Coordinates of C-alpha atoms in Angstrom, one line a residue:
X1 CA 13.7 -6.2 -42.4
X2 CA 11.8 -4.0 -39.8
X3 CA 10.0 -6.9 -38.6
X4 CA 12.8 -9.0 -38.3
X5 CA 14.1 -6.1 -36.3
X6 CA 10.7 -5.6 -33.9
X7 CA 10.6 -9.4 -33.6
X8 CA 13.5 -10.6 -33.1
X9 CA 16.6 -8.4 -33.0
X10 CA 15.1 -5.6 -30.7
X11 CA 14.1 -7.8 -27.7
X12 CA 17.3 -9.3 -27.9
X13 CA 18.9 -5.9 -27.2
X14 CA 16.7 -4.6 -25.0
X15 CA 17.3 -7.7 -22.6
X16 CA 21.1 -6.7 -22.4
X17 CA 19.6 -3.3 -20.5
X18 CA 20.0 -3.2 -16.9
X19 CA 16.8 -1.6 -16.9
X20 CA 15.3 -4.6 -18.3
X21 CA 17.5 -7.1 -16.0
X22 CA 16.2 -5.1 -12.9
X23 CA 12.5 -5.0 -13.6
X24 CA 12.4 -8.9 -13.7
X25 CA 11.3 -11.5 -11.2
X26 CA 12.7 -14.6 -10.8
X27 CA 11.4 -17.9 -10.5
X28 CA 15.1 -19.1 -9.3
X29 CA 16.9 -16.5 -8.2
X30 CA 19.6 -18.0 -6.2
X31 CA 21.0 -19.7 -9.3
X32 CA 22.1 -16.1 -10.6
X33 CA 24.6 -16.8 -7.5
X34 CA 26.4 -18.8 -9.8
X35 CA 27.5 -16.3 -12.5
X36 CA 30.2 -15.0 -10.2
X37 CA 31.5 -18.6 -9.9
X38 CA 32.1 -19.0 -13.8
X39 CA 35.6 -17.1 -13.9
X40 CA 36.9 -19.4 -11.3
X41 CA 35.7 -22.7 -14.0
X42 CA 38.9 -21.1 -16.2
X43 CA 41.3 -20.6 -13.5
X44 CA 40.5 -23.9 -12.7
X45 CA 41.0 -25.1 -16.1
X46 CA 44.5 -23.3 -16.7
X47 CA 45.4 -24.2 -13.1
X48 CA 45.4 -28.2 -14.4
X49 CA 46.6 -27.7 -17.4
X50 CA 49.6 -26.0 -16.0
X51 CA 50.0 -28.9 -13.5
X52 CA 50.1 -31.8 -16.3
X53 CA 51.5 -29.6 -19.1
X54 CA 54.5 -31.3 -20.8
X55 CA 57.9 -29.3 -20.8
X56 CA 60.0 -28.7 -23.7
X57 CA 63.6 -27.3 -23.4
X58 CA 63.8 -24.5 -25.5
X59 CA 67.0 -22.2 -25.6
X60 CA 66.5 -18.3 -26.3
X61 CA 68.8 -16.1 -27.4
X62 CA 69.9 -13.2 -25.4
X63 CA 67.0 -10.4 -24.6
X64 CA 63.4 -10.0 -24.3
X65 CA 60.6 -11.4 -26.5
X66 CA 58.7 -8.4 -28.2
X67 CA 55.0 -8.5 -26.8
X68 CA 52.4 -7.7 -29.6
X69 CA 48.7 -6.8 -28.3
X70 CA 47.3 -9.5 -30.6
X71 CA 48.2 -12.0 -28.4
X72 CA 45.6 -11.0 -26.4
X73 CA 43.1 -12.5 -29.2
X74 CA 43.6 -15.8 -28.0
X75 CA 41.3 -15.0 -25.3
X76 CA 38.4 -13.7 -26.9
X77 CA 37.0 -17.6 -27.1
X78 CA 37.2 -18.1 -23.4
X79 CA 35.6 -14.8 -22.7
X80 CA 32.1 -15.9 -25.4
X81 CA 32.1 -19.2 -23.8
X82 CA 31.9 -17.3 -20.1
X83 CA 29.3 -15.3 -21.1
X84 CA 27.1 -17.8 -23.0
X85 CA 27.2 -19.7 -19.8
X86 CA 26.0 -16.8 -17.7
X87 CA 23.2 -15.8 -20.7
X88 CA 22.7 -19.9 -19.5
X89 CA 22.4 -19.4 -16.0
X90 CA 19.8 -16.0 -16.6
X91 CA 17.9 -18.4 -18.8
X92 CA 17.6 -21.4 -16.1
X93 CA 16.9 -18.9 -13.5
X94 CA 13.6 -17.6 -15.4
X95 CA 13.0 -13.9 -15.4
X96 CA 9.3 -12.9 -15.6
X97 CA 6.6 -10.4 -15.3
X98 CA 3.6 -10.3 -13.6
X99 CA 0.6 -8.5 -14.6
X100 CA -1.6 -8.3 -11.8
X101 CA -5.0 -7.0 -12.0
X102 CA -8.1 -6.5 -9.3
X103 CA -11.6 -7.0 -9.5
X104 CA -14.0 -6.0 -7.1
X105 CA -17.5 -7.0 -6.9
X106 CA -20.5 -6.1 -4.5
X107 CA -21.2 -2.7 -2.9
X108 CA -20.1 -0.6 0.1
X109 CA -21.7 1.1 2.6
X110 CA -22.9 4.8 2.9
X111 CA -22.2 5.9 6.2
X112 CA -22.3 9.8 7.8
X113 CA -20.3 10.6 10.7
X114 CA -22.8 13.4 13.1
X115 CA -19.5 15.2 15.1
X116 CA -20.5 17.7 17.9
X117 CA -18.5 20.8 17.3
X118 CA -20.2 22.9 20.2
X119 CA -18.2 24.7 22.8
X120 CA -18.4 21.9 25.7
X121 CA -16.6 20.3 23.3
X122 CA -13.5 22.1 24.8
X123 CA -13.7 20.2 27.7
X124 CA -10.2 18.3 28.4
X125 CA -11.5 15.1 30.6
X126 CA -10.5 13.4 27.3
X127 CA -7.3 14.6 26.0
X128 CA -6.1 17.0 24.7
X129 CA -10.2 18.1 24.8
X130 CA -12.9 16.1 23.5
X131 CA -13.0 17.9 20.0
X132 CA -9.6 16.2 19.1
X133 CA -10.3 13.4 20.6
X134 CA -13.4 12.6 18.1
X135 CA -11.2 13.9 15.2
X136 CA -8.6 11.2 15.8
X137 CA -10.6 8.4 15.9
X138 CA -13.1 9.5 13.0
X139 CA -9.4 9.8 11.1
X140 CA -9.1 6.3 12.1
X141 CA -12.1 4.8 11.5
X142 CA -11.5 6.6 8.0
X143 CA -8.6 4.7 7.6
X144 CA -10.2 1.6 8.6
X145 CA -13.3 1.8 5.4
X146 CA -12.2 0.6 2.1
X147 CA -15.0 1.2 -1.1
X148 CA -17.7 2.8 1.3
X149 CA -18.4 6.2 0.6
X150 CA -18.3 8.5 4.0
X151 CA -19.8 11.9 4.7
X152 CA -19.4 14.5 7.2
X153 CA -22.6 16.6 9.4
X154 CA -21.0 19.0 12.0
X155 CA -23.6 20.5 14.6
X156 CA -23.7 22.9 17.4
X157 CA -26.7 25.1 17.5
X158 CA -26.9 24.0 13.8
X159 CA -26.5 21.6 12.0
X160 CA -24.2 21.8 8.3
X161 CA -23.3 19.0 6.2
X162 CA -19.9 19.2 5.2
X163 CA -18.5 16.8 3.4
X164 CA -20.8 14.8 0.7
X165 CA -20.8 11.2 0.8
X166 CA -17.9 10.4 -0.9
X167 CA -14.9 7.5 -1.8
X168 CA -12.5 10.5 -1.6
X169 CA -10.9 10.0 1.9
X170 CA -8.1 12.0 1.8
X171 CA -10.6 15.2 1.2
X172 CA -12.6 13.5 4.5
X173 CA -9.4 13.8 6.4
X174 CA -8.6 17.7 5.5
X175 CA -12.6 18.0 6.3
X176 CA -12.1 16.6 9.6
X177 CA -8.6 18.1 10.4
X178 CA -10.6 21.5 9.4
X179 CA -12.6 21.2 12.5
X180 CA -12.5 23.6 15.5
X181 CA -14.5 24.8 18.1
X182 CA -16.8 27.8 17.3
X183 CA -17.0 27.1 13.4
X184 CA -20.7 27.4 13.8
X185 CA -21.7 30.8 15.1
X186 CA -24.9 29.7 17.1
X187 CA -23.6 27.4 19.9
X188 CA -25.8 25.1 21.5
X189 CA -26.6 21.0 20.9
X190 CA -28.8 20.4 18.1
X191 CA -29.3 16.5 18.3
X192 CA -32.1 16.3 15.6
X193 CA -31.7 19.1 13.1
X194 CA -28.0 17.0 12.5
X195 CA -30.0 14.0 12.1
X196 CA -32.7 15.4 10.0
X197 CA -29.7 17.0 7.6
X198 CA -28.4 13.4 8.2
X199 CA -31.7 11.9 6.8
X200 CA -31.9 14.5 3.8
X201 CA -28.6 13.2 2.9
X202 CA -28.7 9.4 2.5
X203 CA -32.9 9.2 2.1
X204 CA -32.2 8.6 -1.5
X205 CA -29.1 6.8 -1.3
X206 CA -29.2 3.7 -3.6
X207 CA -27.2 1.6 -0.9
X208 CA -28.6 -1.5 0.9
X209 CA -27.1 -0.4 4.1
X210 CA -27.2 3.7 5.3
X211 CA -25.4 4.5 9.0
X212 CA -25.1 7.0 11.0
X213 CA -22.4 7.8 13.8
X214 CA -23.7 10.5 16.2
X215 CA -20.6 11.5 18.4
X216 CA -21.9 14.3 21.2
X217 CA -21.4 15.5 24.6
X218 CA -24.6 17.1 25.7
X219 CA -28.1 17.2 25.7
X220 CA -30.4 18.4 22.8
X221 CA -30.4 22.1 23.6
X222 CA -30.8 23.3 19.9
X223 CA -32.6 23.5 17.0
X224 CA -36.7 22.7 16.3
X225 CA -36.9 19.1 15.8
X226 CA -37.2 16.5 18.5
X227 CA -34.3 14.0 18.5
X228 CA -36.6 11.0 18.5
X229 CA -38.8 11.7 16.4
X230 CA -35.7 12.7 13.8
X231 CA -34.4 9.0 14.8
X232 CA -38.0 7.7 14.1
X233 CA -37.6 9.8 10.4
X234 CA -34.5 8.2 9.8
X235 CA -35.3 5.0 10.4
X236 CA -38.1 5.2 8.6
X237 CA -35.8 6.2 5.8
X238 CA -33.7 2.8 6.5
X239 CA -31.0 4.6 8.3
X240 CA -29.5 3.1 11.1
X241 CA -28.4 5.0 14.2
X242 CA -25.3 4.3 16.4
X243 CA -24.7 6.7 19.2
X244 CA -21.7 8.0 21.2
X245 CA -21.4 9.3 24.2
X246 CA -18.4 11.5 25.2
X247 CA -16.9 12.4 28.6
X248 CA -17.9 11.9 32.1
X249 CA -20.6 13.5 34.2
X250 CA -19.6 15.9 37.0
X251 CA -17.0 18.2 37.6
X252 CA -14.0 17.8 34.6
X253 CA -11.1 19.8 33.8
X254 CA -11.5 23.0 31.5
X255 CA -8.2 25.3 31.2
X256 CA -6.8 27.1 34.0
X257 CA -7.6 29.9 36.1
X258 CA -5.8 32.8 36.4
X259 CA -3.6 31.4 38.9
X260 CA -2.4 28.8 36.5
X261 CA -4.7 26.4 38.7
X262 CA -7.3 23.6 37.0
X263 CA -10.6 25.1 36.3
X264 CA -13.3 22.8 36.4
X265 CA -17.5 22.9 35.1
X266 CA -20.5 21.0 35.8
X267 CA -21.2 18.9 32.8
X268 CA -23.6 16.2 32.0
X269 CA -24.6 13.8 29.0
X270 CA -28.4 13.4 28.6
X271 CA -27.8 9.2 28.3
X272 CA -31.5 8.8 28.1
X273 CA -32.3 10.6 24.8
X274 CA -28.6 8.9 23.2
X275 CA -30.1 5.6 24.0
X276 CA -33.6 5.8 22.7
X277 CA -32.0 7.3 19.4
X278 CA -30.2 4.3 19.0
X279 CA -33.1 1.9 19.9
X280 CA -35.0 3.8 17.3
X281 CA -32.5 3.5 14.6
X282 CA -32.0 0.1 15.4
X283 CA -28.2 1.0 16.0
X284 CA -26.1 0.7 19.5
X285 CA -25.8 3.6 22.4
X286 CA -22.3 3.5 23.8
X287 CA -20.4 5.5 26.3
X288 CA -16.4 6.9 26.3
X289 CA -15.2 8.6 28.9
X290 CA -11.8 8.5 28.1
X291 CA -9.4 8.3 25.1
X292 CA -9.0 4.4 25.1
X293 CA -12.4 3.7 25.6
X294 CA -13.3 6.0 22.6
X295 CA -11.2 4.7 20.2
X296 CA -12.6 0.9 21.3
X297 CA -16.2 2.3 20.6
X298 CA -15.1 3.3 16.5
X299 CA -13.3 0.2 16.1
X300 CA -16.1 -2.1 17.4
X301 CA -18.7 -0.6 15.0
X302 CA -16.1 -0.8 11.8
X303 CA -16.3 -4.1 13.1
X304 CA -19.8 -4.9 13.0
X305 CA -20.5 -2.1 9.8
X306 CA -18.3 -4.2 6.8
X307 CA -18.9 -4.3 3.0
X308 CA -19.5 -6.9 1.1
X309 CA -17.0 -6.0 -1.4
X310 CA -15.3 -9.0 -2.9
X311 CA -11.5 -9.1 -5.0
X312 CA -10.8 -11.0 -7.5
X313 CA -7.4 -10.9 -8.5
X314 CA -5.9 -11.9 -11.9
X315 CA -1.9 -12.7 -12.5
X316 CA -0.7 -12.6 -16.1
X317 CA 2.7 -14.0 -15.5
X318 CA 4.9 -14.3 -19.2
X319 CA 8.1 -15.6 -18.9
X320 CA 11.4 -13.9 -21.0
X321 CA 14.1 -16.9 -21.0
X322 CA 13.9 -17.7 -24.6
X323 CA 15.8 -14.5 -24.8
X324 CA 18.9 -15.2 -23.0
X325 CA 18.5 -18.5 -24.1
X326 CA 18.7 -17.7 -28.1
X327 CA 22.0 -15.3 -26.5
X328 CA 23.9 -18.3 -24.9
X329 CA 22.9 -20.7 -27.6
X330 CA 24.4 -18.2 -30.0
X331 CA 27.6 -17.4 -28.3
X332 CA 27.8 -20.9 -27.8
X333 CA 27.8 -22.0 -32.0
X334 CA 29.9 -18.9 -32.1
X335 CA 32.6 -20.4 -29.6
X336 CA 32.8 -23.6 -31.4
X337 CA 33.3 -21.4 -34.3
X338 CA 36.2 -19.6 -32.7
X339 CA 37.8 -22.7 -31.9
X340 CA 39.1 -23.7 -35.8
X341 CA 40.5 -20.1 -36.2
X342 CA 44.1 -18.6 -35.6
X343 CA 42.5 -17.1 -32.4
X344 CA 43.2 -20.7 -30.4
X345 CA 46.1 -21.8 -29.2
X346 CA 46.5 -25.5 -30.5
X347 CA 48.9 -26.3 -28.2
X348 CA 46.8 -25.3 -25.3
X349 CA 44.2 -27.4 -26.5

C-alpha cells in the first residue's frame, strides 16, 4: 500500500498543486488558451438543445414549485466531463522539466593587475582624478574575466600585494573599491619592486599563460630594483608584461587654489622605460590620456588575454503528461459512469 501511494497516488496529487503547475515548462503552451474556452462547449450545447427541444403542454396548479438543492446533482456529470477535458488539454500541452547542467573544460589565466596608488595619482586630467579612473576600469575588466584567477599589487614608494590570485571577484572588487591615495606611507613610483612582488607571485603558478597589467603615471622614482631588469626577471619567469600609461604630459589640473581657481603641476610619464618593459615582457605599451581612451586600452587586452575554457552543457528534460493524462482518462470512465445514474436527466439526453 505505501508503494502504491509513492508511485502512483502521490504524484497524482502533487500535480493538482499550483506549485507544481507553475514550475513546469511547456512544450505547447498556447494550447492551455483553450481551457477557458471549455465552459462555453456547454453553453453551446444547452443553447441548441433549447432551440430544437420539443414542447409539451403541461398545466400546474396554482403556486410555486418547491426547489430542493439536489437538483443541482444533475450537474455534477457536466462539471467531471469539463475538467477531464482540461486535465486533456494540460496533457496535450506537455509540462516538463529541464535539468540543465555545465561542464567546463580547459584552464584560465593567471593575471595580476600593478595599480599606481602614489600621490600624482590625484591628478584630475582624467576624471574625477586618475586613481578612480584606473579603479573603474580594473572593476570592469573584472567583470569582463570568467574562470581566470586575478590578483591585485598596489605600489607607491612600495610595492604590497594585496589581493592573492584568486576566482573570488567580488572580494577583488571590495579590494579595488578599498583603494585611496596615501594607503602606502612612503610615496614615490616604484616600477620594479611592484614587478618583482609581481614575479614572486605567479613564478610558481601552474598556468600556461601568467600576465601582468602595469597601470602608472610616472617615472620609476622608488624602490632598489631596476624596472628592466625586473621585466627581464619576469619574463624570464614566463610572465608577460602589458603596460599603461596614464594622463598627459605638461601642465594638468590639480584642485583649486585658494581663490577657488584651477591649480595646475608639471607632470610627465617616463614613456621610454613603459615601453621597454613591455618589449621585455613580450606584452604591449599603451598610452590613455583621458577616460575613453583608458577604458579602450582594458577592453583591448581582455580581448587579446582569453581562456581557453570550454562549456559543455547537458539538458535532462522529463516530461509529466502521463499525469494529467491518467486524471482526464479517469474523469472521463467516471463520466460515462455518471451517465446511467439518477444524477442525469434522461430527458435532456
Amino acid at each position: 500500500m505505501n508503494q502504491l501511494w509513492q508511485r502512483l497516488l502521490a504524484p497524482l496529487l502533487d500535480g493538482l498543486r499550483y506549485a507544481t503547475l507553475t514550475s513546469y515548462t511547456w512544450e505547447q503552451p498556447r494550447l492551455l488558451l483553450l481551457i477557458p474556452l471549455i465552459p462555453l462547449l456547454f453553453v453551446g450545447r444547452w443553447a441548441l438543445a433549447h432551440r430544437h427541444r420539443a414542447r409539451m403542454g403541461v398545466a400546474f396548479v396554482t403556486g410555486q414549485v418547491r426547489r430542493d438543492w439536489t437538483a443541482l446533482l444533475r450537474f455534477v456529470p457536466d462539471l467531471v466531463l469539463g475538467l477531464s477535458l482540461a486535465f486533456g488539454i494540460v496533457a496535450l500541452a506537455r509540462p516538463q522539466r529541464t535539468d540543465e547542467r555545465v561542464v567546463q573544460s580547459g584552464a584560465g589565466i593567471d593575471i595580476l593587475l600593478l595599480l599606481d596608488v602614489s600621490g600624482s595619482m590625484e591628478l584630475q586630467d582624467l576624471r574625477p582624478n586618475r586613481l578612480e579612473a584606473a579603479k573603474r576600469v580594473a572593476r570592469e575588466f573584472i567583470d569582463g574575466r570568467a574562470g581566470d584567477r586575478i590578483g591585485l599589487v598596489v605600489f607607491a614608494g612600495d610595492a604590497y600585494s594585496l589581493a592573492p590570485l584568486t576566482t573570488d571577484y567580488d572580494l577583488l572588487r571590495e579590494n579595488i573599491a578599498s583603494l585611496k591615495l596615501g594607503m602606502i606611507a612612503n610615496d614615490g613610483t616604484a616600477i620594479g619592486t611592484a614587478l618583482g612582488v609581481a614575479t614572486n607571485r605567479l613564478r610558481e603558478s601552474p598556468s600556461r599563460t601568467k600576465v601582468c597589467i602595469l597601470i602608472s603615471d610616472g617615472e620609476n622614482t622608488a624602490g632598489s630594483l631596476d624596472p628592466i631588469t625586473a621585466g627581464r626577471l619576469a619574463h624570464a619567469y614566463g610572465l608577460k608584461i602589458y603596460t599603461i600609461g596614464l594622463g598627459q604630459d605638461g601642465y594638468v589640473p590639480y584642485g583649486t587654489d585658494a581663490r577657488g581657481q584651477p591649480r595646475y603641476v608639471e607632470t610627465r610619464l617616463d614613456e621610454t622605460t613603459m615601453r621597454e618593459l613591455a618589449q621585455a615582457g613580450e606584452g604591449q605599451f599603451f598610452r590613455a590620456t583621458d577616460n575613453p581612451t583608458l577604458r579602450r586600452v582594458l577592453r583591448r587586452i581582455d580581448q587579446y588575454e582569453k581562456s581557453e575554457i570550454k562549456q559543455t552543457r547537458f539538458r535532462n528534460t522529463k516530461d509529466y503528461y502521463r499525469i494529467y493524462l491518467l486524471w482526464a482518462v479517469g474523469l472521463w470512465l467516471l463520466w460515462l459512469g455518471l451517465k446511467n445514474t439518477f444524477l442525469t436527466n434522461a430527458l435532456e439526453d
